[in-house]
Amino acid sequence: MRAAGAMSADAAATVLAPVLDDLRALCDFGPITGELAELPDVDLLVTGWGCPPITQDALARLPSLRAIVHTAGSVRGFVTDACWDRGIAVSSAASANALPVAEYTVAMILLTGKRVLERARSYRSVKQVDHYAIPPTVGNYGATIGILSASTIGRRVIELLRPYDFHVLMHDPFVTEVDGAESVGLTELFRRSDVVSVHTPLLPETRGLVSGELLGLLRDDAVLINTARGAVLDQDALVAEAGRIRAVLDVTDPEVLPADHPLWRSENVLITPHLAGSQGNEWGRLANHAVAEVRRWVNGEQFATPVPAGRRERIA
């Protein structure tokens, strides 16, 4: 079987390079390029960050292409309708990439529950603490956690929250039941939750979904966590609410926010540089996932993590 890589040079060097020998042991693999016009006709593409859209014109130069194995999460940016229409089998590492995002989310839920960052700043300043003066809103016992969207990541967060003394709510218009969570309406999720964690894909109908109206339903000192896409949140509305509620934003719109954006100056808002997803040694999980999927394809097996054509309109 002939295969090649389609991704940026950086993605090739950091994600794929460590497993090249494994791929070459499975198939006739190479080259790796970010320019589809430079690819030879192959049976399978291993794609990654920086892969350009695989359009009808690109497919005309790849008449043998029958499968795509993606080394990252979303395939929306490059798997076009032409790929689905040809019946090309697509696999994504979204499930592998979901774990570090879910881990980050759980960490932030626990840290914000104890108000760790704020109390650490105060401790550094005053060098003393009165534990009996801590308000009853601080702590993680019995807190209500709202998960917005039962996506791959949202479900993983719900799974990781099971050992804790939380009550977990979930809202998803397409899913009515997830083990470990109480399914509720959208407004109820925001009204009842101490923490709302956003895991909604960015679709036309979800742009600005987390509106000022919903933010206004959160109790004082509640927390909003967004690891999905920045545009799912009405950031102007958050600016207005940032003195009343807290927020952890791993994604913004745009990335990076302008230097003079007011969210940078809010002590109630923590902005991290889109680090929740796979980074550093976590790229190894993505690469090994891709190798396993290539092995299945070479052996005539179905992908373990296929992306069905019927989900094309709802994938992130």
Short mmCIF file of N, CA and C in Angstrom, two decimals, residues 49 73-74 97 100-101 104 108 153 202 226-231 248-257 264 270-280 282-283:
data_model
loop_
_atom_site.label_atom_id
_atom_site.label_comp_id
_atom_site.label_asym_id
_atom_site.label_seq_id
_atom_site.Cartn_x
_atom_site.Cartn_y
_atom_site.Cartn_z
N TRP A 49 -1.98 18.92 11.28
CA TRP A 49 -2.15 20.36 11.27
C TRP A 49 -1.42 20.95 10.06
N GLY A 73 -7.47 16.41 15.79
CA GLY A 73 -8.88 16.24 16.09
C GLY A 73 -9.80 16.51 14.92
N SER A 74 -10.17 17.76 14.74
CA SER A 74 -11.18 18.11 13.75
C SER A 74 -10.67 17.93 12.33
N ASN A 97 -7.09 13.13 21.36
CA ASN A 97 -6.86 14.52 21.74
C ASN A 97 -7.83 14.98 22.81
N PRO A 100 -6.34 15.08 27.00
CA PRO A 100 -5.70 16.22 27.67
C PRO A 100 -6.63 17.41 27.85
N VAL A 101 -7.57 17.62 26.92
CA VAL A 101 -8.52 18.71 27.08
C VAL A 101 -9.41 18.44 28.30
N TYR A 104 -7.38 19.00 31.48
CA TYR A 104 -7.26 20.44 31.75
C TYR A 104 -8.55 20.96 32.36
N MET A 108 -9.03 22.66 36.04
CA MET A 108 -9.52 24.02 36.23
C MET A 108 -10.78 24.04 37.09
N ILE A 153 -15.21 15.37 23.91
CA ILE A 153 -14.53 15.93 25.07
C ILE A 153 -15.51 16.09 26.23
N LEU A 202 -17.93 24.71 17.05
CA LEU A 202 -18.29 25.98 16.43
C LEU A 202 -18.97 25.70 15.09
N ASN A 226 -14.03 27.76 28.98
CA ASN A 226 -14.19 27.53 27.54
C ASN A 226 -12.92 26.93 26.96
N THR A 227 -13.02 25.67 26.55
CA THR A 227 -11.92 25.01 25.84
C THR A 227 -12.36 24.62 24.43
N ALA A 228 -13.51 25.14 23.99
CA ALA A 228 -14.06 24.75 22.69
C ALA A 228 -13.52 25.66 21.60
N ARG A 229 -14.26 26.71 21.26
CA ARG A 229 -13.82 27.72 20.32
C ARG A 229 -14.24 29.08 20.86
N GLY A 230 -13.39 30.07 20.64
CA GLY A 230 -13.65 31.38 21.21
C GLY A 230 -14.96 31.98 20.75
N ALA A 231 -15.33 31.76 19.49
CA ALA A 231 -16.52 32.40 18.94
C ALA A 231 -17.82 31.80 19.46
N VAL A 248 -12.36 31.00 32.79
CA VAL A 248 -11.10 30.40 32.34
C VAL A 248 -11.25 30.20 30.84
N LEU A 249 -10.45 30.89 30.07
CA LEU A 249 -10.54 30.85 28.61
C LEU A 249 -9.25 30.28 28.03
N ASP A 250 -9.34 29.09 27.49
CA ASP A 250 -8.19 28.53 26.77
C ASP A 250 -8.27 28.87 25.29
N VAL A 251 -9.41 29.41 24.86
CA VAL A 251 -9.61 29.83 23.48
C VAL A 251 -10.27 31.20 23.49
N THR A 252 -9.94 32.02 22.51
CA THR A 252 -10.53 33.34 22.38
C THR A 252 -10.81 33.60 20.91
N ASP A 253 -11.51 34.69 20.65
CA ASP A 253 -11.79 35.11 19.27
C ASP A 253 -11.48 36.59 19.13
N PRO A 254 -10.33 36.94 18.49
CA PRO A 254 -9.39 36.03 17.82
C PRO A 254 -8.37 35.47 18.80
N GLU A 255 -7.56 34.57 18.29
CA GLU A 255 -6.38 34.12 19.03
C GLU A 255 -5.16 34.69 18.30
N VAL A 256 -4.44 35.52 18.94
CA VAL A 256 -4.45 35.99 20.32
C VAL A 256 -5.31 37.25 20.41
N LEU A 257 -5.90 37.51 21.59
CA LEU A 257 -6.66 38.75 21.76
C LEU A 257 -5.75 39.96 21.59
N TRP A 264 -7.86 40.95 29.18
CA TRP A 264 -6.50 40.78 29.71
C TRP A 264 -6.37 41.42 31.09
N LEU A 270 -8.91 34.16 33.63
CA LEU A 270 -7.63 33.53 33.35
C LEU A 270 -7.63 33.12 31.88
N ILE A 271 -6.65 33.62 31.12
CA ILE A 271 -6.54 33.29 29.70
C ILE A 271 -5.28 32.46 29.50
N THR A 272 -5.45 31.25 28.97
CA THR A 272 -4.29 30.40 28.68
C THR A 272 -4.18 30.23 27.16
N PRO A 273 -2.96 29.95 26.67
CA PRO A 273 -2.69 30.01 25.22
C PRO A 273 -3.05 28.75 24.45
N HIS A 274 -4.34 28.38 24.47
CA HIS A 274 -4.83 27.22 23.72
C HIS A 274 -3.93 26.01 23.98
N LEU A 275 -3.73 25.74 25.26
CA LEU A 275 -2.80 24.68 25.66
C LEU A 275 -3.49 23.41 26.14
N ALA A 276 -4.81 23.42 26.20
CA ALA A 276 -5.51 22.26 26.75
C ALA A 276 -5.34 21.02 25.87
N GLY A 277 -5.32 21.20 24.56
CA GLY A 277 -5.15 20.07 23.65
C GLY A 277 -3.74 19.50 23.71
N SER A 278 -3.51 18.48 22.93
CA SER A 278 -2.24 17.75 22.97
C SER A 278 -1.06 18.67 22.68
N GLN A 279 -0.06 18.60 23.55
CA GLN A 279 1.19 19.33 23.38
C GLN A 279 2.33 18.50 23.95
N GLY A 280 3.55 18.82 23.50
CA GLY A 280 4.73 18.17 24.06
C GLY A 280 4.67 16.66 23.92
N GLU A 282 2.44 14.72 24.74
CA GLU A 282 1.09 14.23 24.41
C GLU A 282 0.91 14.03 22.90
N TRP A 283 1.77 14.65 22.09
CA TRP A 283 1.71 14.40 20.65
C TRP A 283 1.97 12.92 20.34
#
